[in-house]
Coordinates of C-alpha atoms and ligand atoms in Angstrom, one line a residue:
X1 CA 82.3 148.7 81.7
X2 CA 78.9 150.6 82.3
X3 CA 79.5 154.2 83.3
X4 CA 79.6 155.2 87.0
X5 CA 76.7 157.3 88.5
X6 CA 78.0 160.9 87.8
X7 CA 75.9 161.8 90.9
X8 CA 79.3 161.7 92.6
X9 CA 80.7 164.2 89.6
X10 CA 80.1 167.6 91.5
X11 CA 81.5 165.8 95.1
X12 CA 85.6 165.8 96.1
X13 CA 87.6 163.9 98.6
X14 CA 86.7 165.3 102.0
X15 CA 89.9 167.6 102.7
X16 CA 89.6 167.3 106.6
X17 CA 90.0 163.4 106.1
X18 CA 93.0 163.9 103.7
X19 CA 94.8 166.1 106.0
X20 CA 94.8 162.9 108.5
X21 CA 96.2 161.2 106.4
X22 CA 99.0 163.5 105.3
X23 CA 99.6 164.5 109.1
X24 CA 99.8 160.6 109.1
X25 CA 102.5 160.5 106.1
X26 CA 104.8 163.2 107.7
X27 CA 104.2 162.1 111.4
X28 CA 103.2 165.8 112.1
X29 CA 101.1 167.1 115.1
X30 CA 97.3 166.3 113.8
X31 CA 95.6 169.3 114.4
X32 CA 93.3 168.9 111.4
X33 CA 90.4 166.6 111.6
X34 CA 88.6 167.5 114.9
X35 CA 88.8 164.8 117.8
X36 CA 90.4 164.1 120.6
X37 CA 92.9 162.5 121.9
X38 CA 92.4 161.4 125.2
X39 CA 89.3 158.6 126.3
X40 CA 86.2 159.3 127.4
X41 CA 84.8 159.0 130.5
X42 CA 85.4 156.3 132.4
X43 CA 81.1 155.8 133.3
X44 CA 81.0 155.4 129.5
X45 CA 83.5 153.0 128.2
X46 CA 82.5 150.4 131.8
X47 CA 79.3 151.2 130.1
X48 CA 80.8 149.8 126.7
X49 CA 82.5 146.5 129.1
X50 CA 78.8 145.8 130.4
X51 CA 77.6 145.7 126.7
X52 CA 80.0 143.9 125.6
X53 CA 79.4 141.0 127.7
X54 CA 75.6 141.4 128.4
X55 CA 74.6 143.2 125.1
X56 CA 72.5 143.8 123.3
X57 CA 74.2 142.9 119.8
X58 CA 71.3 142.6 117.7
X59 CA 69.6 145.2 115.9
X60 CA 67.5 147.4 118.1
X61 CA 64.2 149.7 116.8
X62 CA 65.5 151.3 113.6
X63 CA 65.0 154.9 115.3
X64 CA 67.3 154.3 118.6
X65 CA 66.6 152.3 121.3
X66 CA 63.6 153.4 123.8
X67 CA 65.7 153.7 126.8
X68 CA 68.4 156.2 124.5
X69 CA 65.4 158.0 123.2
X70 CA 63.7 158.4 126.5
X71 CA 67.0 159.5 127.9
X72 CA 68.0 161.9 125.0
X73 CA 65.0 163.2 125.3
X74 CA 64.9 163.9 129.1
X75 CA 68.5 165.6 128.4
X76 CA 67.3 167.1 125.3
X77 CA 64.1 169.2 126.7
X78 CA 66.3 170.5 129.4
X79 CA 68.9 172.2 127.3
X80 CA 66.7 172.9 124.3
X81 CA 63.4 174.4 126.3
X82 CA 60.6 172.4 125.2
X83 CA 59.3 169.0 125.4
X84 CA 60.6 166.3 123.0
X85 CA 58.5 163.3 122.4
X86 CA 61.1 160.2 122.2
X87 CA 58.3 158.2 120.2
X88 CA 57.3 161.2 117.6
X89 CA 60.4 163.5 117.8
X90 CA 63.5 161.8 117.7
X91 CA 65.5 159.8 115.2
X92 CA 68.9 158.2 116.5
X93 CA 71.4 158.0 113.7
X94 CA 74.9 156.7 112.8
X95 CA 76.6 160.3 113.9
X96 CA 75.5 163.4 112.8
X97 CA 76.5 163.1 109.2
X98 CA 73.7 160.8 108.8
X99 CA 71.6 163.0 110.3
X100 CA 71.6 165.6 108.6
X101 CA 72.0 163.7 105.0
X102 CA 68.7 162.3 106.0
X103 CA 67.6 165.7 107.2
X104 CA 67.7 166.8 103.6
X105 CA 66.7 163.9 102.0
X106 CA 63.5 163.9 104.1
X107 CA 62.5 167.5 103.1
X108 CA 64.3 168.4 99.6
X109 CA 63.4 167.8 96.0
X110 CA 65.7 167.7 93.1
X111 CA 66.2 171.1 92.2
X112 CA 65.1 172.9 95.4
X113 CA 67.1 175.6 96.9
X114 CA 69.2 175.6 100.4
X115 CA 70.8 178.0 102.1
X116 CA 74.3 177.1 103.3
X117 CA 75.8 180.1 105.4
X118 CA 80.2 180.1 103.6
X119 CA 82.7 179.4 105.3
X120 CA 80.9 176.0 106.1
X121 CA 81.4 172.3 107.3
X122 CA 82.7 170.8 104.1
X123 CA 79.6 168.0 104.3
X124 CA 76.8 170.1 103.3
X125 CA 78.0 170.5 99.7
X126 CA 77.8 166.7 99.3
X127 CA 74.5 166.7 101.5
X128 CA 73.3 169.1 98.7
X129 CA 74.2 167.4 95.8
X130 CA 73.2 163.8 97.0
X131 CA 69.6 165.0 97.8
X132 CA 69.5 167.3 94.9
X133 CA 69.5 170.2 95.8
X134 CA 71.3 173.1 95.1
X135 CA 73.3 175.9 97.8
X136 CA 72.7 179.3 97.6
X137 CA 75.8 180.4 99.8
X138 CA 75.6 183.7 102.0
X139 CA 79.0 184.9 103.1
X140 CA 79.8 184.7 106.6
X141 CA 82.5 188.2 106.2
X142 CA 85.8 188.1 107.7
X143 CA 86.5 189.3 110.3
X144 CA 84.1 189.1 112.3
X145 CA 82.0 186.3 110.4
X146 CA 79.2 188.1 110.7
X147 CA 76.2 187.7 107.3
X148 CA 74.9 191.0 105.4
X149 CA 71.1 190.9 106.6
X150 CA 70.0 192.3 103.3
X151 CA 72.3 189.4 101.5
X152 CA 70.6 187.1 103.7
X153 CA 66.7 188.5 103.0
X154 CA 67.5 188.3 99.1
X155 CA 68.5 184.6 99.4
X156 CA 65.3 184.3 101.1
X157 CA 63.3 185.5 98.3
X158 CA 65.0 182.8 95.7
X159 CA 62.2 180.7 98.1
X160 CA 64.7 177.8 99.5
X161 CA 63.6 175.0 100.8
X162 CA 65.7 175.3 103.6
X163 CA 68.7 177.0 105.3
X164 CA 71.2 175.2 106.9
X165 CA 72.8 176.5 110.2
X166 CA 75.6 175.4 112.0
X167 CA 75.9 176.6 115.1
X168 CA 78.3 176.6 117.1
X169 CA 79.6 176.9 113.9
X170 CA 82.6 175.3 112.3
X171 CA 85.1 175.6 110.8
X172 CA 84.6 179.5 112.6
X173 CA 84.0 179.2 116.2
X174 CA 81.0 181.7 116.0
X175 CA 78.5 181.3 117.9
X176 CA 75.2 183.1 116.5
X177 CA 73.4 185.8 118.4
X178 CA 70.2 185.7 119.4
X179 CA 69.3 188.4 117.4
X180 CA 70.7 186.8 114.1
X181 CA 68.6 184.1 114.8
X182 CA 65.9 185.9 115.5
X183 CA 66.5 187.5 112.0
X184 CA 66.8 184.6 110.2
X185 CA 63.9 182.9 112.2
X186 CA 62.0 185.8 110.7
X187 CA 63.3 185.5 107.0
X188 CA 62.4 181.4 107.8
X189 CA 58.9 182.0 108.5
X190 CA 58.2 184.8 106.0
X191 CA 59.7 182.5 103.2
X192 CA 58.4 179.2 104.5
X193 CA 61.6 177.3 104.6
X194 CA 63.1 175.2 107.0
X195 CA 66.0 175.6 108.9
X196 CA 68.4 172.4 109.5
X197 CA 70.8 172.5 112.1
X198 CA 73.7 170.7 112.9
X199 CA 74.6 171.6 116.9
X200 CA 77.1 169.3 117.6
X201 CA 79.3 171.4 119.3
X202 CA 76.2 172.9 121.5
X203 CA 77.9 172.0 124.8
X204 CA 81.2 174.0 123.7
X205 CA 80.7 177.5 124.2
X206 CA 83.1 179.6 125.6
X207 CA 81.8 182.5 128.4
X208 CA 80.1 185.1 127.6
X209 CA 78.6 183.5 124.7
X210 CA 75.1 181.4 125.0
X211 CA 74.1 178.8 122.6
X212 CA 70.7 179.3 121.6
X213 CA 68.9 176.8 119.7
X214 CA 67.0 178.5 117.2
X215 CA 64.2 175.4 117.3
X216 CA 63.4 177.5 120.7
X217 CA 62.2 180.9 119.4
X218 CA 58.8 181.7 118.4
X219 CA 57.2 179.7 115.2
X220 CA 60.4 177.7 114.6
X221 CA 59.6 174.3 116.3
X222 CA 57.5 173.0 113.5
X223 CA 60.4 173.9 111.4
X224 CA 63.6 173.0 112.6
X225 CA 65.5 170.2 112.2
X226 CA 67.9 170.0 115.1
X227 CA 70.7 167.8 114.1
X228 CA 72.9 166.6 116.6
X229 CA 75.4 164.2 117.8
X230 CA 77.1 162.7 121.2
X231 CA 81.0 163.2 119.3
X232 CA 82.0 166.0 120.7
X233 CA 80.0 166.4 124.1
X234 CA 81.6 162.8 125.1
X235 CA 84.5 162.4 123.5
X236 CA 83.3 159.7 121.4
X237 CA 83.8 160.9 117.8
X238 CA 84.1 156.9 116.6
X239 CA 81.1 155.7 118.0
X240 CA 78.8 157.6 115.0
X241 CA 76.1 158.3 117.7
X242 CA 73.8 161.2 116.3
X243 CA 70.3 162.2 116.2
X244 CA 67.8 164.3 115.0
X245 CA 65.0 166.6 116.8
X246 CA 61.9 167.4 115.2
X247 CA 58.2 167.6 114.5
X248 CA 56.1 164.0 114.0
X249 CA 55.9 164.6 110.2
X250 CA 59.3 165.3 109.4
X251 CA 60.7 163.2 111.7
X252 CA 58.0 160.5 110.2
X253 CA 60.5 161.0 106.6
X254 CA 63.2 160.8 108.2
X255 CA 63.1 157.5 109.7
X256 CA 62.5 155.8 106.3
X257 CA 65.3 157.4 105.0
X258 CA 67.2 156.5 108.1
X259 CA 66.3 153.0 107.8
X260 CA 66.8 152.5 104.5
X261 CA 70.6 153.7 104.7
X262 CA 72.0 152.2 107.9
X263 CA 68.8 150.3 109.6
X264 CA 70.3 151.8 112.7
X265 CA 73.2 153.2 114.7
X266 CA 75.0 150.4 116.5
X267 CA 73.1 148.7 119.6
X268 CA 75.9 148.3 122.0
X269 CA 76.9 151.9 121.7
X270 CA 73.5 153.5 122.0
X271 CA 73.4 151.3 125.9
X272 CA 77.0 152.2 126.7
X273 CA 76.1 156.0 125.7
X274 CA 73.3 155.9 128.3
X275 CA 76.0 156.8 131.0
X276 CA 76.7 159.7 129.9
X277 CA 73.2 161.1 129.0
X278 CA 72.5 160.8 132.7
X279 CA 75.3 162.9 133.9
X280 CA 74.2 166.1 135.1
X281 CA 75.1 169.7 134.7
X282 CA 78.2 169.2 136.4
X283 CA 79.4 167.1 133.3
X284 CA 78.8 169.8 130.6
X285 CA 80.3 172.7 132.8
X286 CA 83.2 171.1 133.4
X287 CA 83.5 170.4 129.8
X288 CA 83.1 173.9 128.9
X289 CA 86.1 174.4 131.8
X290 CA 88.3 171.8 130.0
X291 CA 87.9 173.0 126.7
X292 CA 88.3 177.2 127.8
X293 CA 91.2 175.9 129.2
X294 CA 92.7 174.2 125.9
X295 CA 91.7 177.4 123.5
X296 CA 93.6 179.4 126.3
X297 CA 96.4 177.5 125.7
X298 CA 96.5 177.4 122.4
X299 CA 95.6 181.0 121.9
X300 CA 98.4 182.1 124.2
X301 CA 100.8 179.9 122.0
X302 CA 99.7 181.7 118.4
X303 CA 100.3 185.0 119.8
X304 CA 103.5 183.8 121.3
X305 CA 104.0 182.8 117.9
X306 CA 102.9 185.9 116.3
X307 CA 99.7 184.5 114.2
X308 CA 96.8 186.2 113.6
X309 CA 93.4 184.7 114.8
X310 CA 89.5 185.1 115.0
X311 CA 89.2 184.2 118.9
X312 CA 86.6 181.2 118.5
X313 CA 83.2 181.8 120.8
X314 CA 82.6 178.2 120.6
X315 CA 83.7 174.5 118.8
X316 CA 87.2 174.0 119.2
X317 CA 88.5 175.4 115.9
X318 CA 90.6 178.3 115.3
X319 CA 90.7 180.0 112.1
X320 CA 94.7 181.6 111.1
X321 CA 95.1 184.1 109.0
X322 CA 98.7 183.5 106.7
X323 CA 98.2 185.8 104.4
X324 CA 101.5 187.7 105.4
X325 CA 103.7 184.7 104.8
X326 CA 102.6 185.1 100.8
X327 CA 101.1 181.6 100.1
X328 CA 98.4 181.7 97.3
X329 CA 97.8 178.3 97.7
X330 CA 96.7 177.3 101.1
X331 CA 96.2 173.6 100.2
X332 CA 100.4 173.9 99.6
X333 CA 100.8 176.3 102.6
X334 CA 99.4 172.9 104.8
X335 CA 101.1 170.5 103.0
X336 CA 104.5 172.1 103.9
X337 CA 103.5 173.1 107.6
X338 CA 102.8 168.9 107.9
X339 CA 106.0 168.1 106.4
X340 CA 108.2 170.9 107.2
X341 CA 107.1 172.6 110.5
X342 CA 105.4 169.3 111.7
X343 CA 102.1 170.6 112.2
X344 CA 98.9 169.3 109.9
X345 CA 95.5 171.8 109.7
X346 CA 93.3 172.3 106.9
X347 CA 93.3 174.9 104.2
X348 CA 90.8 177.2 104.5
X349 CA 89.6 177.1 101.3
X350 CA 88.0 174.0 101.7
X351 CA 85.7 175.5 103.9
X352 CA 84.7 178.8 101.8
X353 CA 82.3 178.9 98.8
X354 CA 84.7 182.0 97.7
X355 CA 87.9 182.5 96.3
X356 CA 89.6 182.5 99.9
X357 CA 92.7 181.1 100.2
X358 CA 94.3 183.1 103.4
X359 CA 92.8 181.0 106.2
X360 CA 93.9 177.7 107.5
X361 CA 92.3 176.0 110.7
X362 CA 93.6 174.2 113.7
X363 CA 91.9 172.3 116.3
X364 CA 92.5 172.3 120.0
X365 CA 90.7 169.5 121.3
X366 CA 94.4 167.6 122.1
X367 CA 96.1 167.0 125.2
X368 CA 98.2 169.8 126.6
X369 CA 101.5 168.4 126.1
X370 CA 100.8 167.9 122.4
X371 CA 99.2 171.7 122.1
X372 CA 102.6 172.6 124.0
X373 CA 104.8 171.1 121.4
X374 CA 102.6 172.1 118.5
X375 CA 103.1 175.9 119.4
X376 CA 107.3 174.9 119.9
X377 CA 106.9 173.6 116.2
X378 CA 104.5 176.6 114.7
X379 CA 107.1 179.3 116.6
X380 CA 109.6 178.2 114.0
X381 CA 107.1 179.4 111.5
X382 CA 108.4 182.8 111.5
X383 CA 112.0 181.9 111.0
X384 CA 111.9 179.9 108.3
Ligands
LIG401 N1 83.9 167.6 112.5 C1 85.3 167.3 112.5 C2 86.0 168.3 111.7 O1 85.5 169.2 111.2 C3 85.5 165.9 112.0 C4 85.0 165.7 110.6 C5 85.0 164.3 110.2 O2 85.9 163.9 109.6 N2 83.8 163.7 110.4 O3 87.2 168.2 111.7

């Protein structure tokens, strides 16, 4: 048979996926691949009812539908500062994975340079490749997470095309101060490059910290790409609702290559989603409330337990150190804690560009009782 495209050749199996499925194997506690477990709210899925029975099921404007663009944008402008056109500015995607592969379709050539800030959301390796471009990774140091500005600058001068940011970031939980963005707002501008985003966890940031959106400081409008999604702020990671924010001529790209790929994100689901881009602040602080609750939780229960943590700012990911239990290979480290603790997280090192191997994450976004009995089962860790 003809060979396969080797574009794939650089690209693995997606480890947080995996882990699903091995959590799945052992029947372990799932706390790998980030969702929840409980429904969303109730406006939204009597939203999803309505649909159902009075549409629409055909294929709406490849872009999102007027009434979700006008509302996204209405919701948008608030949070992020300044005014979003839902005509020029806005592309609606199938979840922010799209998003931001047809962020860096839209703006990179084959062989251009893009930042990627390590330890980083496993997707932007295969975002690079399958655009062409190649990462220049800047260490996020343990443990704080905090980049070397001078590491950062010199990046900079290798003239990348763009820098991605995730913010609040995962797998980490940092959430970036305004002065680092400032800095690499700076670096951005000097180096004309852009900076693409991906904020899905923007509405989970734990007190004191502030999310920013770095598309909001001075000179950065025209270049950001905001990429976003409705997953996390509604609790409806299997909807693939996403979107991107940005200037006419970008977004302009990014709708061909948006509509060449998927045509659009489903119909039905962009109406039903309406609900819940007309709640108001109430919504998002009581999210916030929900989810400080749940890393309290879950906090209190690894120190019970004796691990060692970086106390996430924001997202609901918690990165565990193991190094004192003497595992080399975290990928073999998880695979026992699913099987014999009953527990499931992702190794670490699928999240670092370096040879780090002492990190493994968990997720909190689970109901109470099942954060209760995943501390029981991770207590045990120490005795075995
Ligand atoms: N963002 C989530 C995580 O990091 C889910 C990833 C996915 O499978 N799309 O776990």
């Amino acid at each position: 048979m003809p060979e396969l495209s080797n574009r794939l050749d650089f690209i693995t199996e997606s480890v947080i996926r995996k882990m699903t499925r091995v959590a799945n194997k052992y029947g372990a506690i799932n706390l790998s691949q980030g969702f929840p477990d409980w429904d969303p709210p109730t406006e939204i899925t009597d939203a999803l009812k309505e649909a159902a029975i009075h549409g629409p099921h055909q294929y709406e404007i490849t872009w999102g539908s007027k009434e979700f663009r006008e509302k996204l944008a209405e919701k948008q402008s608030k949070y992020m500062g300044f005014k979003i056109n839902p005509e020029e500015n806005i592309v609606v995607t199938c979840g922010s994975t799209e998003a931001m592969m047809a962020a860096m379709m839209s703006v990179c050539n084959k062989g251009d340079k893009v930042i990627v800030f390590s330890p980083f959301y496993e997707n932007y390796g295969a975002d690079a490749v399958l655009s062409g471009a190649e990462p220049i990774y800047v260490p996020l140091l343990p443990p704080k997470f905090n980049f070397d500005k001078e590491v950062l600058r010199k990046a900079f001068e290798q003239k990348p095309k763009a820098l991605i940011l995730c913010n609040p970031s995962n797998p980490v939980g940092k959430v970036f101060t305004k002065e680092e963005l400032l800095y690499i707002s700076e670096l951005a501008i000097k180096y004309d490059a852009y900076v693409i985003t991906d904020e899905v966890y923007e509405h989970i940031v734990y007190k004191p910290y502030e999310h920013i959106y770095i598309a909001s400081l001075p000179g950065m409008l025209d270049r950001t790409i905001s990429c976003s999604s409705l997953s996390k702020t509604y609790s409806i990671t299997g909807w693939r609702l996403g979107y991107i924010i940005a200037d006419k001529k970008i977004i302009d790209n990014c709708k061909k290559v948006h509509d060449f790929l998927t045509v659009g994100a489903a119909a039905p689901l962009q109406k039903a989603a309406l609900a819940g881009l007309e709640f108001d602040e109430k919504y998002y602080d009581s999210l916030i409330e929900l989810y400080t609750h749940k890393k309290q939780l879950f906090l209190n229960g690894l120190d019970e337990a004796g691990l060692k943590y970086f106390e996430p700012q924001g997202a609901y990911y918690v990165l565990v150190d193991i190094s004192e239990f003497g595992e080399k290979d975290d990928c073999k480290f998880c695979e026992w804690l699913a099987k014999e603790i009953g527990v499931a997280a992702v190794p670490g090192s699928s999240f670092f560009k370096e040879d780090v191997n002492n990190y493994i994450r968990f997720h909190f976004a689970k109901k109470d009782e099942t954060l209760i009995e995943a501390i029981k089962r991770l207590k045990k860790l120490r005795r075995n």
